[in-house]
mmCIF file of N, CA and C and ligand atoms in Angstrom:
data_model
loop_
_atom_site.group_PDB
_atom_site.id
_atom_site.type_symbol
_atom_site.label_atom_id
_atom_site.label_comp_id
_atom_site.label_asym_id
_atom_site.label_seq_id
_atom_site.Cartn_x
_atom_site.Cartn_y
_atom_site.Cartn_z
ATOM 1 N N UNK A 609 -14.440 2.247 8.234
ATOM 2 C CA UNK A 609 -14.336 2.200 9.703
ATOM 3 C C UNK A 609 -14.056 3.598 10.258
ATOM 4 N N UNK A 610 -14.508 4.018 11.302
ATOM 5 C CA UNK A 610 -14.616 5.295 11.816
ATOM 6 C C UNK A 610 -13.448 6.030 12.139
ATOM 7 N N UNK A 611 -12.744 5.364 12.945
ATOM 8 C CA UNK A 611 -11.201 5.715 13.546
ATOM 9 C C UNK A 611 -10.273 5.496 12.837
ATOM 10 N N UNK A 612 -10.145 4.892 11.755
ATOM 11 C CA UNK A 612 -9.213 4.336 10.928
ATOM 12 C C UNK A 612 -8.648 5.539 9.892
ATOM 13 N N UNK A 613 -6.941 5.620 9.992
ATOM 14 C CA UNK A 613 -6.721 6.909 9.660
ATOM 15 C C UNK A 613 -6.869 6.371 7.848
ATOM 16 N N UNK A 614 -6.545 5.396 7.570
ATOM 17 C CA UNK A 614 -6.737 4.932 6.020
ATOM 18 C C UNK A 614 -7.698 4.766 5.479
ATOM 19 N N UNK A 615 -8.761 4.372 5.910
ATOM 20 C CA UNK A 615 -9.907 4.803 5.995
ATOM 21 C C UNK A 615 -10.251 6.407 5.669
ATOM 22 N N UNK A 616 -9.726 7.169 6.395
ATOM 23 C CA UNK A 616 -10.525 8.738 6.322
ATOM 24 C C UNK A 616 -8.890 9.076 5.157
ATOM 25 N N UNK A 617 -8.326 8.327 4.757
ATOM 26 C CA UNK A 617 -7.180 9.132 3.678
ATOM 27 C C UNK A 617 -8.234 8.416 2.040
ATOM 28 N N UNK A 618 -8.470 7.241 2.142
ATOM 29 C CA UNK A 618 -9.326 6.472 1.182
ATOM 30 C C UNK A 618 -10.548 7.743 0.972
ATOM 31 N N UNK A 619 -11.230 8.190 1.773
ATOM 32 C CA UNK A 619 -12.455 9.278 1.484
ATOM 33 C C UNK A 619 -12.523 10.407 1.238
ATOM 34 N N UNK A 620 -11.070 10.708 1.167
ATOM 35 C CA UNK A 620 -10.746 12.286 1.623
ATOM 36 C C UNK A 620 -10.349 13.088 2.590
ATOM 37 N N UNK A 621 -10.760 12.090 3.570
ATOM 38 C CA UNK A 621 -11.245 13.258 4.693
ATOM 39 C C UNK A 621 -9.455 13.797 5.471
ATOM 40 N N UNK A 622 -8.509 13.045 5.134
ATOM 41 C CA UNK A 622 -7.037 13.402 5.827
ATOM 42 C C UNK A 622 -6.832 13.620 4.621
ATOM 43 N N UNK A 623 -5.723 14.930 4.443
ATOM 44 C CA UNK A 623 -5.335 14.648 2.826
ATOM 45 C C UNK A 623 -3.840 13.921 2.988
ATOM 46 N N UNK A 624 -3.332 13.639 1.653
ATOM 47 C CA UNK A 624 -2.465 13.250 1.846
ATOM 48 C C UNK A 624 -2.006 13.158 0.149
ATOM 49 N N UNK A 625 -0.361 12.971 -0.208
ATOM 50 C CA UNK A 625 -0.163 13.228 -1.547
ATOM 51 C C UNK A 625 0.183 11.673 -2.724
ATOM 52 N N UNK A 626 -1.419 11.959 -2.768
ATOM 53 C CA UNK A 626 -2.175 10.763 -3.572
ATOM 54 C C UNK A 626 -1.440 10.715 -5.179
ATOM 55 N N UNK A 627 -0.525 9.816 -5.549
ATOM 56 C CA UNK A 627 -0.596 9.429 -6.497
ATOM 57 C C UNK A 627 -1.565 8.979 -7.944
ATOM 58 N N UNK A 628 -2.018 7.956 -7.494
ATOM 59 C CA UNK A 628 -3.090 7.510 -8.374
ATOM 60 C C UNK A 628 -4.559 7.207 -7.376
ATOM 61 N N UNK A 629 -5.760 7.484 -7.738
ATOM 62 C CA UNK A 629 -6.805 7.066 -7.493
ATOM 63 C C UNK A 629 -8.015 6.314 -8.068
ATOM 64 N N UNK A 630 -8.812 5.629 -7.872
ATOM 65 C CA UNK A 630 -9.805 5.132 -8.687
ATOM 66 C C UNK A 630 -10.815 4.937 -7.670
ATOM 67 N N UNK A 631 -11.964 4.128 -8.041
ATOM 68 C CA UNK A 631 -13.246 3.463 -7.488
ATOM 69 C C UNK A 631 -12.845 2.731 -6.342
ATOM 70 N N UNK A 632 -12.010 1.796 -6.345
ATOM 71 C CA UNK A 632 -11.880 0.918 -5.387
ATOM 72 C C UNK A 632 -10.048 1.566 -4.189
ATOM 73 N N UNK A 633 -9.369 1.464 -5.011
ATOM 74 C CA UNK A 633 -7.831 1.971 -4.539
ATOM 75 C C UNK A 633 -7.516 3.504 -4.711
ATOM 76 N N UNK A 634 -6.633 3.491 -3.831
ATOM 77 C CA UNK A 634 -5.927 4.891 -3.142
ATOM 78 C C UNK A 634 -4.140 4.821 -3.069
ATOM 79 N N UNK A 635 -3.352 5.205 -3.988
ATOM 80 C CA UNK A 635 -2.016 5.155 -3.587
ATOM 81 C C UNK A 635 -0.931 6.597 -3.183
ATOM 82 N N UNK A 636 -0.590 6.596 -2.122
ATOM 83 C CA UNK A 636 -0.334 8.039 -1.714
ATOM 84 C C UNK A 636 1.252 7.242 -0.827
ATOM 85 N N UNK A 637 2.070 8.594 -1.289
ATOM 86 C CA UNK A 637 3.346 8.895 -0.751
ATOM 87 C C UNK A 637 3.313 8.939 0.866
ATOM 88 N N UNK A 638 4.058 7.556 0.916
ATOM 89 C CA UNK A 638 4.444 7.143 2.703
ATOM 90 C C UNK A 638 4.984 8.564 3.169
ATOM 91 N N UNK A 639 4.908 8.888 4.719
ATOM 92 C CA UNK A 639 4.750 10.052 5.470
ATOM 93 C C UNK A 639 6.214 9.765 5.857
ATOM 94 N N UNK A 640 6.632 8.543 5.925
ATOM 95 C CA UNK A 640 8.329 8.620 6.552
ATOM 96 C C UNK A 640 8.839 7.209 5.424
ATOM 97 N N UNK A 641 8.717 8.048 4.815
ATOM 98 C CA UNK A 641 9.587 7.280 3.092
ATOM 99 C C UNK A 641 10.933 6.788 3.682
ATOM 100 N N UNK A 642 11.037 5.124 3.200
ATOM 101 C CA UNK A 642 12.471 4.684 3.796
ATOM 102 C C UNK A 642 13.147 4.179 2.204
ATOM 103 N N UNK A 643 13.002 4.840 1.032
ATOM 104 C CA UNK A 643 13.602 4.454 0.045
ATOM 105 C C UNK A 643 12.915 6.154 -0.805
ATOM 106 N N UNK A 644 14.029 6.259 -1.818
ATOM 107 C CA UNK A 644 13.826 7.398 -2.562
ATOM 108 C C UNK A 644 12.185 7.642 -3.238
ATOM 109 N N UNK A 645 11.950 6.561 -3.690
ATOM 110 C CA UNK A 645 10.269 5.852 -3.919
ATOM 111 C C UNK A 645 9.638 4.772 -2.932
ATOM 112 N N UNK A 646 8.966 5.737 -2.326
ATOM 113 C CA UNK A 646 8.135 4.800 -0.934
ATOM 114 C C UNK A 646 6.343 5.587 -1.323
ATOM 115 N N UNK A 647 5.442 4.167 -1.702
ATOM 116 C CA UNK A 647 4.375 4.729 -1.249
ATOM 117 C C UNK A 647 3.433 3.686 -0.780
ATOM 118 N N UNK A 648 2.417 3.791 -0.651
ATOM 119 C CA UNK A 648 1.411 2.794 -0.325
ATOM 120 C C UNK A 648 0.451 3.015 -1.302
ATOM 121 N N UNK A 649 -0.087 1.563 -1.064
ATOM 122 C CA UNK A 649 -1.892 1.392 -1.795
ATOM 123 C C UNK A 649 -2.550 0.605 -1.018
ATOM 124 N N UNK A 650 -3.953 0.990 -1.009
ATOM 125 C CA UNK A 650 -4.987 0.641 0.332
ATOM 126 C C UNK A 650 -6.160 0.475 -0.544
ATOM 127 N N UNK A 651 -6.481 -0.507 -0.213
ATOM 128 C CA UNK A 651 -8.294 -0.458 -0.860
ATOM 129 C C UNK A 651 -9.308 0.532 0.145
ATOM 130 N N UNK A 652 -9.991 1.120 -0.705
ATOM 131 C CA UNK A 652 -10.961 2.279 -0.252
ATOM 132 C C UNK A 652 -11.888 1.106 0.914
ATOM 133 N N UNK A 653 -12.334 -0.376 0.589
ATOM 134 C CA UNK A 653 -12.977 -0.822 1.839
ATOM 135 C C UNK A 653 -11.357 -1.048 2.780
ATOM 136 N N UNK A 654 -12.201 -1.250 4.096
ATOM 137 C CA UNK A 654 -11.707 -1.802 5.134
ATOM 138 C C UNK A 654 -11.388 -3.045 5.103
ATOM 139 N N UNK A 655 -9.875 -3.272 5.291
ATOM 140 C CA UNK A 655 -9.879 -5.239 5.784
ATOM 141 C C UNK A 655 -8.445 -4.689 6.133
ATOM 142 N N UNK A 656 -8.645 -5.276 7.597
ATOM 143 C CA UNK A 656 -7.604 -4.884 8.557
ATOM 144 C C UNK A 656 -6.301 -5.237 7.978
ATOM 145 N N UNK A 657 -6.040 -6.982 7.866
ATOM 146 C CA UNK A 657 -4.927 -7.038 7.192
ATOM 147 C C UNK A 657 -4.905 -8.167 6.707
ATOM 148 N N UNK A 658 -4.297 -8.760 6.158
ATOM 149 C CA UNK A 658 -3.653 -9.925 5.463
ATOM 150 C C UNK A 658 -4.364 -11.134 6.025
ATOM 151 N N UNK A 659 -4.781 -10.896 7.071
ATOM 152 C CA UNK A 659 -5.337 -11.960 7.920
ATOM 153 C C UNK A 659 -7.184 -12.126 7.535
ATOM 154 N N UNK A 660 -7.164 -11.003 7.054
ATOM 155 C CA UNK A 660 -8.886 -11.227 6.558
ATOM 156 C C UNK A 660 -9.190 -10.636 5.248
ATOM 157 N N UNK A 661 -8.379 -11.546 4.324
ATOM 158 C CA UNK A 661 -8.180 -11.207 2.929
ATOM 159 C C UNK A 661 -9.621 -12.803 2.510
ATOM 160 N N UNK A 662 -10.490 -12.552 1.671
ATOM 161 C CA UNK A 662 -11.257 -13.866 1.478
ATOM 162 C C UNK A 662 -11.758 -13.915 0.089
ATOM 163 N N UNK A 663 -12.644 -14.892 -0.009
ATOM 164 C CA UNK A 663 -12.986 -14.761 -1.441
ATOM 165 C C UNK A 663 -14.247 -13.428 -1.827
ATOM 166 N N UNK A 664 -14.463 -13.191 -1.158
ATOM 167 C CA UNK A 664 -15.158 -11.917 -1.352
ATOM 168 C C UNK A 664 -14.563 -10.622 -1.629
ATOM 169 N N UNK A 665 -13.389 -10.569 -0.905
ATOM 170 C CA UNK A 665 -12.364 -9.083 -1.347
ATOM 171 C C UNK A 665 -11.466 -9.522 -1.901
ATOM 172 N N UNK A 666 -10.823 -10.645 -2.297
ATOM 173 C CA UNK A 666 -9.855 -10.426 -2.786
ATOM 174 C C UNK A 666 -9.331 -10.371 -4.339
ATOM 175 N N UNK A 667 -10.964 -9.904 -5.016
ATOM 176 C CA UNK A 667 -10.371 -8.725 -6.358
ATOM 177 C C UNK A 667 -9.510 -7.460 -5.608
ATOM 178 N N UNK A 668 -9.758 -7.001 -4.768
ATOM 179 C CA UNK A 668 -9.351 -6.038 -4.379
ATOM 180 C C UNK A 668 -7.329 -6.141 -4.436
ATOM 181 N N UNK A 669 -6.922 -7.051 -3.780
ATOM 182 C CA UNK A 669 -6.161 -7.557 -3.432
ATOM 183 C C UNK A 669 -5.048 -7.870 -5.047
ATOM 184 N N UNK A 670 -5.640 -8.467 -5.766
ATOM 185 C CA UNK A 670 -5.485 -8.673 -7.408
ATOM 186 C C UNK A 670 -5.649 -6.635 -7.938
ATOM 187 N N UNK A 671 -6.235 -6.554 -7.853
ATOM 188 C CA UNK A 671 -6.296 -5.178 -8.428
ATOM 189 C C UNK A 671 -5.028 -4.440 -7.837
ATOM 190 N N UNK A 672 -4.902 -3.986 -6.445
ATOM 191 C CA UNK A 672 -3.904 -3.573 -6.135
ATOM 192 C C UNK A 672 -2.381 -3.853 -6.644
ATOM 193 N N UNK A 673 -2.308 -4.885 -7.057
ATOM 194 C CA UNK A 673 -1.112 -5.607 -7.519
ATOM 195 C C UNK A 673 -1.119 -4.763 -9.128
ATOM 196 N N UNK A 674 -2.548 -4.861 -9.879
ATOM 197 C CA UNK A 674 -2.082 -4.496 -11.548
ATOM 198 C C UNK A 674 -1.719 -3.375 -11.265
ATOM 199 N N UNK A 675 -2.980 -2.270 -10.005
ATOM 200 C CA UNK A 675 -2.174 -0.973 -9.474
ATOM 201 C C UNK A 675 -0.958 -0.446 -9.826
ATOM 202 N N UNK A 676 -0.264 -1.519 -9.283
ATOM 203 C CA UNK A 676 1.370 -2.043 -8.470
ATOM 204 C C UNK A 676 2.089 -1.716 -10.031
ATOM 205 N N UNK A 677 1.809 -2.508 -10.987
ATOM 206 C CA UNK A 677 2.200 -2.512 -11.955
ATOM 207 C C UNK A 677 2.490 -1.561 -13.191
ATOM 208 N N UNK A 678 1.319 -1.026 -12.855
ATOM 209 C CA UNK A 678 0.976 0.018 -14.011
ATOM 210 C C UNK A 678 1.770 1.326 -13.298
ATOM 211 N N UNK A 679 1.737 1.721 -12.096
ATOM 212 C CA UNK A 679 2.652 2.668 -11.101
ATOM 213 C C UNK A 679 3.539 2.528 -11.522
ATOM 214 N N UNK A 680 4.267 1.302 -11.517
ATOM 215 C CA UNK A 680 5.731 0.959 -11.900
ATOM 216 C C UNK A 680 6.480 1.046 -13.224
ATOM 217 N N UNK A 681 5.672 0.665 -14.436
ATOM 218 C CA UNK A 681 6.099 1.531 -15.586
ATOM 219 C C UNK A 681 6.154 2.858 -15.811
ATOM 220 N N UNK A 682 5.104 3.654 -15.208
ATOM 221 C CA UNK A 682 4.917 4.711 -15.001
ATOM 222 C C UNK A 682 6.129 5.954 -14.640
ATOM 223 N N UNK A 683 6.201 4.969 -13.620
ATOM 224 C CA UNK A 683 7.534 5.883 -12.663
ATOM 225 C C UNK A 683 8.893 5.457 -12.801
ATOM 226 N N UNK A 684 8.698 4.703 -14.373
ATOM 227 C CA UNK A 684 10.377 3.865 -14.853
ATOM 228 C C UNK A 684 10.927 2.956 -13.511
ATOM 229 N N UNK A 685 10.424 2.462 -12.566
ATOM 230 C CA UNK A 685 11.140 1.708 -11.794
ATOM 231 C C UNK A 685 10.890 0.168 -12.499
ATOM 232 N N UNK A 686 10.296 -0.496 -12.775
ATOM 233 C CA UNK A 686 9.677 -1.976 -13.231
ATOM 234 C C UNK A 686 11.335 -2.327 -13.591
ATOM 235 N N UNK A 687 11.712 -1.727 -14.518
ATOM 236 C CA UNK A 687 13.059 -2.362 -15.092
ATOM 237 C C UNK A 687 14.012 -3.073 -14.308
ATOM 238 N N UNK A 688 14.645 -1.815 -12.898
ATOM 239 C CA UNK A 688 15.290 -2.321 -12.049
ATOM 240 C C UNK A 688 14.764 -2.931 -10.910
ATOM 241 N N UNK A 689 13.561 -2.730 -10.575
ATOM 242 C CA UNK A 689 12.904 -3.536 -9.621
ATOM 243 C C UNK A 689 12.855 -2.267 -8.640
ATOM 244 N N UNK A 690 12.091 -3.570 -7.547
ATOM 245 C CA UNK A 690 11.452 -2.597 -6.449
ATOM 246 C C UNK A 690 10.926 -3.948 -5.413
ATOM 247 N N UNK A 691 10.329 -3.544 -4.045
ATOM 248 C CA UNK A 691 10.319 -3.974 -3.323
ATOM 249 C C UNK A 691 9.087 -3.877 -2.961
ATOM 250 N N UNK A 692 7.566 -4.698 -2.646
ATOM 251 C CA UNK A 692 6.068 -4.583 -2.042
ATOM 252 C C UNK A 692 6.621 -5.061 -0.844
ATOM 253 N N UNK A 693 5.846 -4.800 0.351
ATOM 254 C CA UNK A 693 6.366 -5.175 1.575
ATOM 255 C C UNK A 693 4.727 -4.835 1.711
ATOM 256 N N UNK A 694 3.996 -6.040 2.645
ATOM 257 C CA UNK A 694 2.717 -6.267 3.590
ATOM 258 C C UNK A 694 2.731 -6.343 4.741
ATOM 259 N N UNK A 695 3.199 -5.615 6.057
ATOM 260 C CA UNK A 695 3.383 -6.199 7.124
ATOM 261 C C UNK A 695 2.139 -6.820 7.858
ATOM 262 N N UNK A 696 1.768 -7.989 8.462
ATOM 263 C CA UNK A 696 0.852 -8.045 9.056
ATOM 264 C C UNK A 696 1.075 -8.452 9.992
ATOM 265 N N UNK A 697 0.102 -7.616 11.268
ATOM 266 C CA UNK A 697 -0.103 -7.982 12.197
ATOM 267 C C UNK A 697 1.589 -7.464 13.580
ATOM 268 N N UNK A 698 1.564 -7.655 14.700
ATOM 269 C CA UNK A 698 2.158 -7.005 15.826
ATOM 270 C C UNK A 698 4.055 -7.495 14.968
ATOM 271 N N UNK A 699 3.871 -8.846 15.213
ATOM 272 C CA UNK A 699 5.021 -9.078 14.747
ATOM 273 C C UNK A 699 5.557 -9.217 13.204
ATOM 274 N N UNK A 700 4.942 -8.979 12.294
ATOM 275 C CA UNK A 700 5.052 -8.701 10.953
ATOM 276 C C UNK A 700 5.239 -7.149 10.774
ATOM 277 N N UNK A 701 5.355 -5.989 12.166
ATOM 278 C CA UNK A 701 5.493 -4.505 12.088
ATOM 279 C C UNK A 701 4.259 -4.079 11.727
ATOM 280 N N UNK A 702 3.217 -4.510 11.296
ATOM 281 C CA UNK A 702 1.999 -3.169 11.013
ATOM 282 C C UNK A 702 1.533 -2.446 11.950
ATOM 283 N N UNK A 703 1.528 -1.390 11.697
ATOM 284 C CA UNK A 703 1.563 -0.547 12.758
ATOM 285 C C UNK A 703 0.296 0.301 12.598
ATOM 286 N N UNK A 704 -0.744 0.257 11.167
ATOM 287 C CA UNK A 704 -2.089 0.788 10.811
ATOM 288 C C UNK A 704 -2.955 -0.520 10.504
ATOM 289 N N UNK A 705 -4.274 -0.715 11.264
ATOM 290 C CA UNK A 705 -4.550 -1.791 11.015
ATOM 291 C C UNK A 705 -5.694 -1.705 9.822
ATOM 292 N N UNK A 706 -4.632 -0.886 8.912
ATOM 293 C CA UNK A 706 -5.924 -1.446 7.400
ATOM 294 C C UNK A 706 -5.087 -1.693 6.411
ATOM 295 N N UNK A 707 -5.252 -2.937 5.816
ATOM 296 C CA UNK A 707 -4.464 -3.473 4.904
ATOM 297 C C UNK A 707 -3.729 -2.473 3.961
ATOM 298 N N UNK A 708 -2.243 -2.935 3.904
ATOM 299 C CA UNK A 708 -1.638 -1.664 3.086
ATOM 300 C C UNK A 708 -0.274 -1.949 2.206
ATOM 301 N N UNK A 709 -0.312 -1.826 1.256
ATOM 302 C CA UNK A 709 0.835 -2.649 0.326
ATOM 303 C C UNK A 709 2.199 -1.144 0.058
ATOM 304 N N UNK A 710 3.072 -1.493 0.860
ATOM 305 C CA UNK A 710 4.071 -0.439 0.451
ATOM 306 C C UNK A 710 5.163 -1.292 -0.986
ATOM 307 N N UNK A 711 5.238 0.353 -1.561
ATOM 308 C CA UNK A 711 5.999 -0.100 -2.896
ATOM 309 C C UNK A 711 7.199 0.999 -2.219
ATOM 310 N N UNK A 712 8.375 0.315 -2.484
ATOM 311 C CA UNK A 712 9.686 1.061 -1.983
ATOM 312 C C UNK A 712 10.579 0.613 -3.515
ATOM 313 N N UNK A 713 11.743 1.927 -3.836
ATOM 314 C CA UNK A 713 12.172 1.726 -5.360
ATOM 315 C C UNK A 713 13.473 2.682 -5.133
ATOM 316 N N UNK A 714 14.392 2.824 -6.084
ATOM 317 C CA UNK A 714 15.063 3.661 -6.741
ATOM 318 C C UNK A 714 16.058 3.279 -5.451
ATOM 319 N N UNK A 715 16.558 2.390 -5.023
ATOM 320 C CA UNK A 715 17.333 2.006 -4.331
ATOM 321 C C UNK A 715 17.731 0.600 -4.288
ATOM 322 N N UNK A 716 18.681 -0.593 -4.007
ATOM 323 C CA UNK A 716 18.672 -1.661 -4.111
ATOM 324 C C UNK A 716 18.386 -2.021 -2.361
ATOM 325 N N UNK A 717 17.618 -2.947 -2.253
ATOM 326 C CA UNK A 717 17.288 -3.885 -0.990
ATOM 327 C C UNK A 717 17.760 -4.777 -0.328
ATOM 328 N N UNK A 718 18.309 -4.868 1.128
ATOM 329 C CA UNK A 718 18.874 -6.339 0.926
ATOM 330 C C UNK A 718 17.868 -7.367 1.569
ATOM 331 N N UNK A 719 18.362 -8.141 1.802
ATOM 332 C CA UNK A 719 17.668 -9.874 2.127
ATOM 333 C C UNK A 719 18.376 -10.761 2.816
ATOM 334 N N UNK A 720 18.113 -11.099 4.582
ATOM 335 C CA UNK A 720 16.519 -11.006 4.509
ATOM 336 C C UNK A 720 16.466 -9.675 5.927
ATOM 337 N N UNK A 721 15.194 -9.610 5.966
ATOM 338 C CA UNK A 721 14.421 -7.806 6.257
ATOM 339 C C UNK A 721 15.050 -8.119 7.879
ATOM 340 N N UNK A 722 15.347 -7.158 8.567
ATOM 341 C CA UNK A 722 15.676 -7.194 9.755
ATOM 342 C C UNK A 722 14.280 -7.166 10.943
HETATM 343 P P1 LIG B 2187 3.111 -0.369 8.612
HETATM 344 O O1 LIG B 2187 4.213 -0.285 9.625
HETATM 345 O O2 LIG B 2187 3.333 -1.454 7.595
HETATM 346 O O3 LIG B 2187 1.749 -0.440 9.255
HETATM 347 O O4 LIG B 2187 3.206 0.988 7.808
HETATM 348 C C1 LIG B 2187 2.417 2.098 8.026
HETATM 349 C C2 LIG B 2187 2.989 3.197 7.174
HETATM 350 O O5 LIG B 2187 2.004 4.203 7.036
HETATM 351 C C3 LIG B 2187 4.220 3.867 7.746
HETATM 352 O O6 LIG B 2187 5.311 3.693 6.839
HETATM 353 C C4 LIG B 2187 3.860 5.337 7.875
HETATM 354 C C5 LIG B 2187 2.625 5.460 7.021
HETATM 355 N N1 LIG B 2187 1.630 6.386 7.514
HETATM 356 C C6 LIG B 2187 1.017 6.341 8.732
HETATM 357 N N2 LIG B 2187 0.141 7.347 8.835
HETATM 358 C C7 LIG B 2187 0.196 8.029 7.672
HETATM 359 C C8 LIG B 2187 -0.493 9.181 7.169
HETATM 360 O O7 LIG B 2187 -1.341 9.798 7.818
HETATM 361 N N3 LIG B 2187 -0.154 9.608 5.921
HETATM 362 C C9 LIG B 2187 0.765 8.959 5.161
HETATM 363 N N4 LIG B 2187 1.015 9.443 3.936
HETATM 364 N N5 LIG B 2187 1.419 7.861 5.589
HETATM 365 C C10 LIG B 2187 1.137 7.419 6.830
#
């Protein structure tokens, strides 16, 4: 999508400090990190959010998660845990409308989210 800043971070075209990359996903260090380990992962297509997840994309959706996983041994957090947060939509807080899975870590969380 043209205007879409995740979109132009997925292609290159904004840089930004990309963790891991592949064919389909993009995971890069949140711009206003609210935990010592804050980042996101975005599928390189477009799907606004949570709300138009279907059977057509949602390998994407599954992939992001092993993403999720393999990040997380990686960066020794898996053990003590960590936190995915999806916001969707005005009142769920998303505030970029292209689907985006934040991983937040190295801190404990409480419950439930304000
Ligand atoms: P949400 O509120 O769930 O839509 O979260 C959007 C997050 O995206 C927010 O934590 C800030 C982050 N963000 C927005 N624009 C950029 C950007 O250009 N670069 C990076 N690295 N993060 C961004």
């Amino acid at each position: 999508m043209e205007d879409c800043i995740f979109c132009k971070i997925g292609k290159g075209q904004i840089s930004s400090d990309i963790i891991y990359e592949d064919d389909k996903v993009v995971a890069f260090n949140d711009v206003n990190p609210q935990a010592p380990i804050h980042f996101l992962v975005i599928p390189k297509e477009h799907i606004e959010s949570a709300n138009n997840i279907n059977n057509n994309n949602c390998h994407l959706i599954s992939h992001i998660y092993i993403v999720i996983a393999r990040l997380a041994k990686e960066l020794e957090i898996a053990e003590d845990g960590y936190r995915i947060v999806n916001n969707c939509g005005e009142f769920g807080g998303q505030t970029v409308p292209h689907i985006h899975f934040h991983v937040l870590a190295d801190r404990k969380f409480s419950w439930p989210p304000g």
